Short mmCIF file of C-alpha atoms in Angstrom, two decimals:
data_model
loop_
_atom_site.label_atom_id
_atom_site.label_comp_id
_atom_site.label_asym_id
_atom_site.label_seq_id
_atom_site.Cartn_x
_atom_site.Cartn_y
_atom_site.Cartn_z
CA UNK A 1 0.00 0.00 0.00
CA UNK A 2 2.80 2.37 0.94
CA UNK A 3 4.71 1.51 -2.26
CA UNK A 4 1.60 2.23 -4.39
CA UNK A 5 1.04 5.60 -2.65
CA UNK A 6 4.69 6.51 -3.06
CA UNK A 7 4.58 5.65 -6.75
CA UNK A 8 1.42 7.70 -7.24
CA UNK A 9 2.97 10.68 -5.46
CA UNK A 10 6.07 10.49 -7.68
CA UNK A 11 3.89 10.45 -10.79
CA UNK A 12 1.90 13.48 -9.59
CA UNK A 13 5.08 15.34 -8.68
CA UNK A 14 6.61 14.61 -12.06
CA UNK A 15 3.48 15.81 -13.83
CA UNK A 16 3.48 19.01 -11.79
CA UNK A 17 7.13 19.72 -12.58
CA UNK A 18 6.42 19.18 -16.28
CA UNK A 19 3.46 21.54 -16.16
CA UNK A 20 5.14 24.37 -14.23
CA UNK A 21 7.01 25.90 -17.22
CA UNK A 22 3.77 25.88 -19.17
CA UNK A 23 1.87 27.52 -16.32
CA UNK A 24 4.56 30.19 -15.86
CA UNK A 25 4.53 31.05 -19.56
CA UNK A 26 0.78 31.58 -19.67
CA UNK A 27 -0.50 35.19 -19.85
CA UNK A 28 -2.33 35.53 -16.54
CA UNK A 29 -4.33 38.61 -15.62
CA UNK A 30 -2.34 41.02 -13.46
CA UNK A 31 -4.72 40.41 -10.54
CA UNK A 32 -4.16 36.63 -10.74
CA UNK A 33 -0.37 37.12 -10.89
CA UNK A 34 -0.53 39.38 -7.88
CA UNK A 35 -2.50 36.75 -5.94
CA UNK A 36 0.00 34.04 -6.85
CA UNK A 37 3.13 35.97 -5.94
CA UNK A 38 1.94 38.48 -3.40
CA UNK A 39 3.52 41.30 -5.46
CA UNK A 40 3.78 42.42 -9.08
CA UNK A 41 7.26 43.76 -9.94
CA UNK A 42 6.48 43.92 -13.67
CA UNK A 43 3.39 46.03 -13.05
CA UNK A 44 5.39 48.32 -10.77
CA UNK A 45 8.08 48.73 -13.44
CA UNK A 46 5.42 49.70 -15.96
CA UNK A 47 4.18 52.52 -13.71
CA UNK A 48 7.43 53.73 -12.10
CA UNK A 49 8.81 56.60 -14.25
CA UNK A 50 12.40 56.01 -13.11
CA UNK A 51 12.21 52.33 -14.10
CA UNK A 52 10.53 53.15 -17.41
CA UNK A 53 13.19 55.72 -18.26
CA UNK A 54 15.94 53.29 -17.32
CA UNK A 55 14.42 50.61 -19.57
CA UNK A 56 14.33 52.83 -22.68
CA UNK A 57 16.94 53.54 -25.35
CA UNK A 58 16.99 57.32 -24.98
CA UNK A 59 18.05 59.24 -28.10
CA UNK A 60 18.58 62.98 -28.48
CA UNK A 61 18.75 64.18 -32.08
CA UNK A 62 20.43 67.54 -31.54
CA UNK A 63 23.29 68.90 -29.43
CA UNK A 64 25.86 71.50 -30.53
CA UNK A 65 28.69 70.11 -28.41
CA UNK A 66 31.20 69.57 -31.31
CA UNK A 67 32.12 73.26 -31.17
CA UNK A 68 33.47 72.61 -27.70
CA UNK A 69 35.57 69.72 -29.01
CA UNK A 70 37.20 71.94 -31.64
CA UNK A 71 37.28 75.45 -30.22
CA UNK A 72 37.78 74.71 -26.52
CA UNK A 73 39.79 71.49 -26.95
CA UNK A 74 37.32 70.10 -24.43
CA UNK A 75 36.90 66.38 -23.96
CA UNK A 76 33.51 64.66 -23.71
CA UNK A 77 34.65 62.82 -20.56
CA UNK A 78 35.67 66.09 -18.84
CA UNK A 79 33.43 67.89 -16.30
CA UNK A 80 30.64 69.99 -17.85
CA UNK A 81 32.39 73.32 -17.17
CA UNK A 82 29.26 75.30 -18.04
CA UNK A 83 28.01 72.93 -20.71
CA UNK A 84 24.83 70.88 -20.78
CA UNK A 85 26.10 67.54 -22.06
CA UNK A 86 29.06 65.31 -21.26
CA UNK A 87 29.64 61.61 -20.73
CA UNK A 88 28.76 61.61 -17.03
CA UNK A 89 25.55 63.62 -17.42
CA UNK A 90 24.49 61.38 -20.29
CA UNK A 91 24.98 58.26 -18.16
CA UNK A 92 23.11 59.80 -15.23
CA UNK A 93 20.19 60.70 -17.51
CA UNK A 94 20.27 57.31 -19.28
CA UNK A 95 20.94 59.08 -22.58
CA UNK A 96 22.05 56.25 -24.84
CA UNK A 97 22.63 57.96 -28.18
CA UNK A 98 23.40 61.51 -29.26
CA UNK A 99 23.28 63.08 -32.71
CA UNK A 100 26.01 65.71 -32.48
CA UNK A 101 25.25 68.78 -34.57
CA UNK A 102 27.85 69.72 -37.16
CA UNK A 103 27.01 73.43 -37.43
CA UNK A 104 29.01 76.03 -39.34
CA UNK A 105 28.12 79.62 -38.40
CA UNK A 106 27.56 81.31 -41.79
CA UNK A 107 28.26 84.70 -40.22
CA UNK A 108 31.75 83.64 -39.14
CA UNK A 109 32.92 81.40 -41.98
CA UNK A 110 32.76 82.40 -45.68
CA UNK A 111 30.47 80.37 -47.92
CA UNK A 112 33.47 78.84 -49.68
CA UNK A 113 35.00 77.83 -46.33
CA UNK A 114 31.97 75.99 -44.97
CA UNK A 115 33.34 72.59 -45.95
CA UNK A 116 36.61 73.06 -44.08
CA UNK A 117 34.84 74.04 -40.87
CA UNK A 118 32.38 71.16 -41.37
CA UNK A 119 35.25 68.69 -41.70
CA UNK A 120 36.96 70.10 -38.61
CA UNK A 121 33.80 69.57 -36.55
CA UNK A 122 33.37 66.05 -37.92
CA UNK A 123 36.98 65.31 -37.07
CA UNK A 124 36.56 66.73 -33.57
CA UNK A 125 33.61 64.40 -32.98
CA UNK A 126 35.35 61.34 -34.44
CA UNK A 127 38.40 62.08 -32.30
CA UNK A 128 36.27 61.65 -29.18
CA UNK A 129 35.42 58.12 -30.33
CA UNK A 130 39.05 57.38 -31.15
CA UNK A 131 40.24 58.55 -27.74
CA UNK A 132 37.58 56.68 -25.76
CA UNK A 133 36.88 53.34 -27.48
CA UNK A 134 35.95 51.79 -24.13
CA UNK A 135 33.15 54.34 -23.60
CA UNK A 136 32.07 55.64 -27.01
CA UNK A 137 31.24 54.10 -30.37
CA UNK A 138 30.36 55.68 -33.72
CA UNK A 139 26.94 54.48 -34.83
CA UNK A 140 25.83 54.54 -38.46
CA UNK A 141 22.47 52.77 -38.27
CA UNK A 142 19.58 51.91 -35.97
CA UNK A 143 21.09 48.43 -35.57
CA UNK A 144 24.36 50.03 -34.45
CA UNK A 145 22.52 52.01 -31.78
CA UNK A 146 20.85 48.90 -30.40
CA UNK A 147 24.06 46.85 -30.44
CA UNK A 148 26.17 49.64 -28.92
CA UNK A 149 23.61 50.25 -26.18
CA UNK A 150 23.57 46.53 -25.41
CA UNK A 151 27.38 46.60 -25.15
CA UNK A 152 27.15 49.39 -22.56
CA UNK A 153 28.76 52.10 -24.66
CA UNK A 154 27.53 55.59 -25.56
CA UNK A 155 26.35 55.96 -29.16
CA UNK A 156 27.89 58.85 -31.12
CA UNK A 157 26.07 59.98 -34.26
CA UNK A 158 26.38 63.10 -36.43
CA UNK A 159 23.97 65.40 -38.22
CA UNK A 160 24.87 68.45 -40.32
CA UNK A 161 22.91 71.57 -39.37
CA UNK A 162 22.58 73.73 -42.48
CA UNK A 163 22.74 72.79 -46.15
CA UNK A 164 25.32 75.52 -46.81
CA UNK A 165 27.87 72.97 -45.54
CA UNK A 166 27.69 71.05 -48.83
CA UNK A 167 28.67 74.18 -50.83
CA UNK A 168 26.14 73.24 -53.52
CA UNK A 169 27.91 69.93 -54.17
CA UNK A 170 26.23 66.52 -54.14
CA UNK A 171 29.74 65.08 -54.05
CA UNK A 172 30.40 66.76 -50.70
CA UNK A 173 27.03 65.51 -49.44
CA UNK A 174 28.08 61.95 -50.31
CA UNK A 175 31.49 62.45 -48.69
CA UNK A 176 29.87 63.60 -45.45
CA UNK A 177 27.72 60.50 -45.49
CA UNK A 178 30.82 58.34 -45.99
CA UNK A 179 32.39 60.04 -42.95
CA UNK A 180 29.41 59.06 -40.82
CA UNK A 181 26.90 61.93 -41.10
CA UNK A 182 23.39 60.50 -40.93
CA UNK A 183 21.14 63.54 -41.20
CA UNK A 184 21.25 67.01 -42.67
CA UNK A 185 19.08 69.98 -41.72
CA UNK A 186 18.29 71.52 -45.11
CA UNK A 187 18.89 75.06 -43.83
CA UNK A 188 20.01 76.74 -40.67
CA UNK A 189 18.67 80.25 -39.93
CA UNK A 190 20.15 81.40 -43.25
CA UNK A 191 18.65 80.81 -46.69
CA UNK A 192 21.21 79.01 -48.83
CA UNK A 193 21.48 78.75 -52.62
CA UNK A 194 18.81 76.07 -52.89
CA UNK A 195 16.44 76.26 -49.89
CA UNK A 196 14.68 79.03 -47.97
CA UNK A 197 15.06 79.36 -44.19
CA UNK A 198 12.50 80.46 -41.63
CA UNK A 199 15.24 82.58 -40.04
CA UNK A 200 15.41 85.24 -42.74
CA UNK A 201 12.18 84.64 -44.68
CA UNK A 202 10.94 88.16 -43.81
CA UNK A 203 14.21 89.86 -44.73
CA UNK A 204 13.67 91.65 -48.05
CA UNK A 205 17.44 91.95 -48.55
CA UNK A 206 17.79 88.16 -48.83
CA UNK A 207 17.16 86.45 -52.16
CA UNK A 208 14.57 83.71 -51.65
CA UNK A 209 13.53 80.82 -53.91
CA UNK A 210 9.92 80.18 -52.89
CA UNK A 211 10.94 76.98 -51.12
CA UNK A 212 13.23 74.39 -52.69
CA UNK A 213 14.96 75.07 -55.99
CA UNK A 214 15.26 72.24 -58.57
CA UNK A 215 18.75 71.58 -57.16
CA UNK A 216 17.29 71.54 -53.65
CA UNK A 217 14.93 68.79 -54.74
CA UNK A 218 17.95 66.90 -56.10
CA UNK A 219 19.57 67.22 -52.67
CA UNK A 220 16.52 65.67 -51.00
CA UNK A 221 16.43 62.88 -53.59
CA UNK A 222 20.13 62.15 -53.08
CA UNK A 223 19.67 62.04 -49.31
CA UNK A 224 16.85 59.52 -49.84
CA UNK A 225 19.15 57.47 -52.07
CA UNK A 226 21.97 57.54 -49.53
CA UNK A 227 19.76 56.65 -46.59
CA UNK A 228 20.43 60.00 -44.90
CA UNK A 229 17.65 61.45 -42.75
CA UNK A 230 16.13 64.64 -44.18
CA UNK A 231 15.74 67.23 -41.40
CA UNK A 232 13.31 70.15 -41.81
CA UNK A 233 14.00 72.09 -38.59
CA UNK A 234 14.83 75.73 -39.47
CA UNK A 235 13.33 75.65 -42.98
CA UNK A 236 10.65 78.06 -44.21
CA UNK A 237 7.06 76.88 -44.43
CA UNK A 238 7.23 76.61 -48.22
CA UNK A 239 10.49 74.65 -48.02
CA UNK A 240 8.78 72.27 -45.61
CA UNK A 241 5.88 71.60 -47.97
CA UNK A 242 8.22 71.22 -50.96
CA UNK A 243 10.24 68.69 -48.95
CA UNK A 244 7.12 66.72 -48.02
CA UNK A 245 6.16 66.61 -51.70
CA UNK A 246 9.67 65.58 -52.79
CA UNK A 247 10.86 62.99 -50.28
CA UNK A 248 10.09 59.30 -50.74
CA UNK A 249 11.08 58.40 -47.17
CA UNK A 250 10.02 59.61 -43.69
CA UNK A 251 11.64 62.85 -42.55
CA UNK A 252 12.50 64.34 -39.15
CA UNK A 253 12.40 67.69 -37.42
CA UNK A 254 15.51 67.29 -35.28
CA UNK A 255 14.75 70.15 -32.89
CA UNK A 256 11.40 71.90 -33.39
CA UNK A 257 8.37 72.57 -31.21
CA UNK A 258 4.70 73.54 -31.70
CA UNK A 259 3.75 76.91 -33.19
CA UNK A 260 0.22 76.65 -31.81
CA UNK A 261 1.70 77.15 -28.33
CA UNK A 262 4.72 79.37 -29.06
CA UNK A 263 4.58 81.58 -32.13
CA UNK A 264 8.16 81.14 -33.32
CA UNK A 265 8.66 80.65 -37.05
CA UNK A 266 11.06 77.83 -36.19
CA UNK A 267 8.15 75.86 -34.74
CA UNK A 268 5.72 73.67 -36.64
CA UNK A 269 2.06 74.43 -37.32
CA UNK A 270 -0.60 71.83 -36.62
CA UNK A 271 -0.96 71.25 -40.37
CA UNK A 272 2.76 70.48 -40.50
CA UNK A 273 2.45 68.09 -37.57
CA UNK A 274 -0.36 66.27 -39.38
CA UNK A 275 1.79 66.12 -42.52
CA UNK A 276 4.60 64.58 -40.49
CA UNK A 277 2.16 61.95 -39.26
CA UNK A 278 1.12 61.15 -42.84
CA UNK A 279 4.78 61.01 -43.87
CA UNK A 280 5.45 58.63 -40.92
CA UNK A 281 8.18 60.98 -39.72
CA UNK A 282 9.01 62.22 -36.24
CA UNK A 283 9.12 65.66 -34.58
CA UNK A 284 11.76 66.11 -31.88
CA UNK A 285 10.76 68.73 -29.30
CA UNK A 286 13.28 71.55 -28.75
CA UNK A 287 14.16 72.69 -25.19
CA UNK A 288 14.96 76.37 -25.98
CA UNK A 289 12.66 78.63 -23.91
CA UNK A 290 12.04 80.96 -26.88
CA UNK A 291 10.49 78.01 -28.72
CA UNK A 292 8.45 76.55 -25.84
CA UNK A 293 7.17 79.52 -23.82
CA UNK A 294 5.37 82.47 -25.44
CA UNK A 295 6.12 84.93 -22.64
CA UNK A 296 9.80 84.02 -22.70
CA UNK A 297 9.86 84.33 -26.51
CA UNK A 298 8.41 87.85 -26.34
CA UNK A 299 10.92 88.90 -23.69
CA UNK A 300 13.79 87.46 -25.76
CA UNK A 301 12.54 89.27 -28.87
CA UNK A 302 12.31 92.55 -26.95
CA UNK A 303 16.01 92.23 -26.11
CA UNK A 304 17.01 91.67 -29.74
CA UNK A 305 18.27 95.19 -30.57
CA UNK A 306 20.41 95.43 -27.43
CA UNK A 307 21.64 91.86 -27.87
CA UNK A 308 22.59 92.52 -31.50
CA UNK A 309 24.55 95.61 -30.46
CA UNK A 310 26.58 93.53 -28.00
CA UNK A 311 27.16 90.76 -30.55
CA UNK A 312 28.21 93.28 -33.24
CA UNK A 313 30.77 94.82 -30.88
CA UNK A 314 32.16 91.35 -30.12
CA UNK A 315 32.39 90.51 -33.82
CA UNK A 316 34.19 93.79 -34.56
CA UNK A 317 36.87 92.96 -32.00
CA UNK A 318 37.54 89.58 -33.55
CA UNK A 319 37.32 90.88 -37.11
CA UNK A 320 40.10 93.33 -36.27
CA UNK A 321 42.24 90.29 -35.46
CA UNK A 322 41.16 88.48 -38.62
CA UNK A 323 39.50 85.74 -36.58
CA UNK A 324 36.00 84.25 -36.39
CA UNK A 325 34.10 84.76 -33.15
CA UNK A 326 34.37 81.64 -30.96
CA UNK A 327 30.92 80.32 -30.17
CA UNK A 328 31.74 80.34 -26.47
CA UNK A 329 32.13 84.14 -26.59
CA UNK A 330 28.87 84.85 -28.40
CA UNK A 331 27.10 82.30 -26.23
CA UNK A 332 28.33 84.12 -23.13
CA UNK A 333 26.50 87.25 -24.27
CA UNK A 334 23.31 85.29 -24.97
CA UNK A 335 23.52 83.67 -21.53
CA UNK A 336 23.84 87.07 -19.87
CA UNK A 337 20.71 88.32 -21.63
CA UNK A 338 18.82 85.09 -20.92
CA UNK A 339 19.67 85.43 -17.23
CA UNK A 340 17.86 88.79 -17.18
CA UNK A 341 14.66 87.01 -18.23
CA UNK A 342 14.99 84.00 -15.95
CA UNK A 343 14.09 80.39 -16.66
CA UNK A 344 10.99 79.33 -18.57
CA UNK A 345 8.59 77.03 -16.67
CA UNK A 346 9.35 73.33 -17.00
CA UNK A 347 5.70 72.63 -17.75
CA UNK A 348 5.96 74.74 -20.91
CA UNK A 349 8.31 72.08 -22.29
CA UNK A 350 5.94 69.28 -21.29
CA UNK A 351 3.03 71.15 -22.90
CA UNK A 352 4.84 71.00 -26.25
CA UNK A 353 5.39 67.25 -26.01
CA UNK A 354 1.74 66.89 -25.08
CA UNK A 355 0.57 69.03 -28.01
CA UNK A 356 2.68 67.25 -30.62
CA UNK A 357 1.35 63.91 -29.36
CA UNK A 358 -2.27 65.09 -29.43
CA UNK A 359 -1.95 66.36 -33.01
CA UNK A 360 0.56 64.02 -34.68
CA UNK A 361 0.24 60.98 -32.41
CA UNK A 362 2.54 59.19 -30.01
CA UNK A 363 4.39 57.49 -32.90
CA UNK A 364 5.65 60.83 -34.22
CA UNK A 365 7.37 62.59 -31.32
CA UNK A 366 10.85 62.54 -29.81
CA UNK A 367 13.58 64.56 -28.08
CA UNK A 368 15.79 67.20 -29.71
CA UNK A 369 17.21 69.16 -26.77
CA UNK A 370 19.51 71.62 -28.58
CA UNK A 371 21.88 71.27 -25.61
CA UNK A 372 25.03 73.42 -25.90
CA UNK A 373 23.34 75.36 -28.70
CA UNK A 374 20.95 77.36 -26.52
CA UNK A 375 21.79 79.89 -23.79
CA UNK A 376 19.58 78.21 -21.19
CA UNK A 377 17.18 75.25 -20.93
CA UNK A 378 13.83 75.48 -19.10
CA UNK A 379 13.60 75.44 -15.32
CA UNK A 380 14.91 72.28 -13.55
CA UNK A 381 16.67 71.07 -16.72
CA UNK A 382 20.38 71.84 -16.38
CA UNK A 383 21.98 68.98 -18.28
CA UNK A 384 21.33 65.57 -19.83
CA UNK A 385 21.23 64.17 -16.29
CA UNK A 386 17.78 65.75 -15.92
CA UNK A 387 16.11 63.92 -18.83
CA UNK A 388 14.28 61.48 -16.48
CA UNK A 389 12.21 64.47 -15.34
CA UNK A 390 10.58 64.57 -18.79
CA UNK A 391 9.52 60.95 -18.48
CA UNK A 392 8.13 61.50 -14.99
CA UNK A 393 6.17 64.60 -16.02
CA UNK A 394 4.61 62.96 -19.07
CA UNK A 395 3.69 59.81 -17.16
CA UNK A 396 2.05 62.05 -14.54
CA UNK A 397 -0.15 63.26 -17.40
CA UNK A 398 -1.23 59.73 -18.17
CA UNK A 399 1.26 58.51 -20.77
CA UNK A 400 2.19 54.83 -20.47
CA UNK A 401 5.50 53.00 -20.39
CA UNK A 402 5.03 51.97 -24.03
CA UNK A 403 4.28 55.58 -24.98
CA UNK A 404 7.46 56.76 -23.29
CA UNK A 405 9.69 54.15 -24.90
CA UNK A 406 8.45 55.34 -28.29
CA UNK A 407 9.01 59.00 -27.45
CA UNK A 408 12.39 58.51 -25.81
CA UNK A 409 13.94 56.72 -28.77
CA UNK A 410 11.74 54.08 -30.36
CA UNK A 411 10.19 56.44 -32.90
CA UNK A 412 13.56 57.69 -34.11
CA UNK A 413 14.86 54.12 -34.41
CA UNK A 414 11.85 53.23 -36.57
CA UNK A 415 12.33 56.18 -38.94
CA UNK A 416 16.10 55.65 -39.13
CA UNK A 417 15.53 52.00 -40.02
CA UNK A 418 12.94 52.82 -42.70
CA UNK A 419 15.10 55.52 -44.30
CA UNK A 420 18.12 53.25 -44.52
CA UNK A 421 16.07 50.31 -45.79
CA UNK A 422 14.96 52.50 -48.71
CA UNK A 423 18.54 53.44 -49.65
CA UNK A 424 20.24 51.93 -52.69
CA UNK A 425 23.17 50.76 -50.48
CA UNK A 426 25.77 52.17 -52.86
CA UNK A 427 26.67 55.46 -51.15
#
């Protein structure tokens, strides 16, 4: 009798052990799981902003830090020293990947010297990767970002800010791509020879083209062919619509906010946001107070004449020496004027994320801080270390963990992947 009972017990135990993996793999309602375990760590992770932020691949599509590499001989692993982005702040803020802006100031470098300055900034960025192979890696694709993040390294990417850098040459555009550049903003605040900018669209002294010229459309087509992201931040409204009509791949706005909330010409109208949704592109919200807070924008605009006088005096001093004005010097003046206004409310930034999502949808929004290219971020945001505050604030407004993973980097990865999949793979 005892032997029979023992045998039966062994059979039942064996059956239970066989069934356990199957039971554990079943999708049980959260309430059932909670009853079985007494706690629900997965559910907690899905609602804890810090855990959600830590679980995401966070990507910022715009920071002007390369000027520091070249002009200040500053290293990305050094202390911030007044900056907004370095290796330590990125790690603290779980920033996984950064598109470094390759920006040539057209007021300081002649049109025929744009390429040299562009190459110097590219070299300065690549040198950071060369000097710190244990911490940094150059990424050229969405797959590179995922693999580099998995390996525990910081992803370095590059985007050219301003089509004047190609000096009207498709050959230079291709060379920049070969060096690792993966997006180009069609214009900066200056209209170039083939595309109008929002920055000078009301200046009657500037020759405009009514959007993209035929060559400008060739530039967009060549970027599509290469698998280079087309960036429409800074462009005029007509240039935007010409780009939408020309591109055959999704496009990005690397650092733009919503014009419905802040009436800056650099921002995007609701019709533009809807067009980005139809294009399957992504709009990366800018952190500059003049683009996210209407009161701050008006105060900044009121300072313009006095600010220009100070900048002109600075430029005259350097011109007398035959030198371009270092960005750190002009930025110092802007910071002094910004300090007179004070910080813009943090919630103004969150309002812009919220608005873009409501109009374009959660699949079409991301982060484009403009760190190291703006005189001051909004209140409570001092560096990349503060990025988790954005996640917490948006989740407090009801956005889910899945929503945040899309916004923080998933949407950009999707667009990057689609653009490169459409390339002809013969750059």
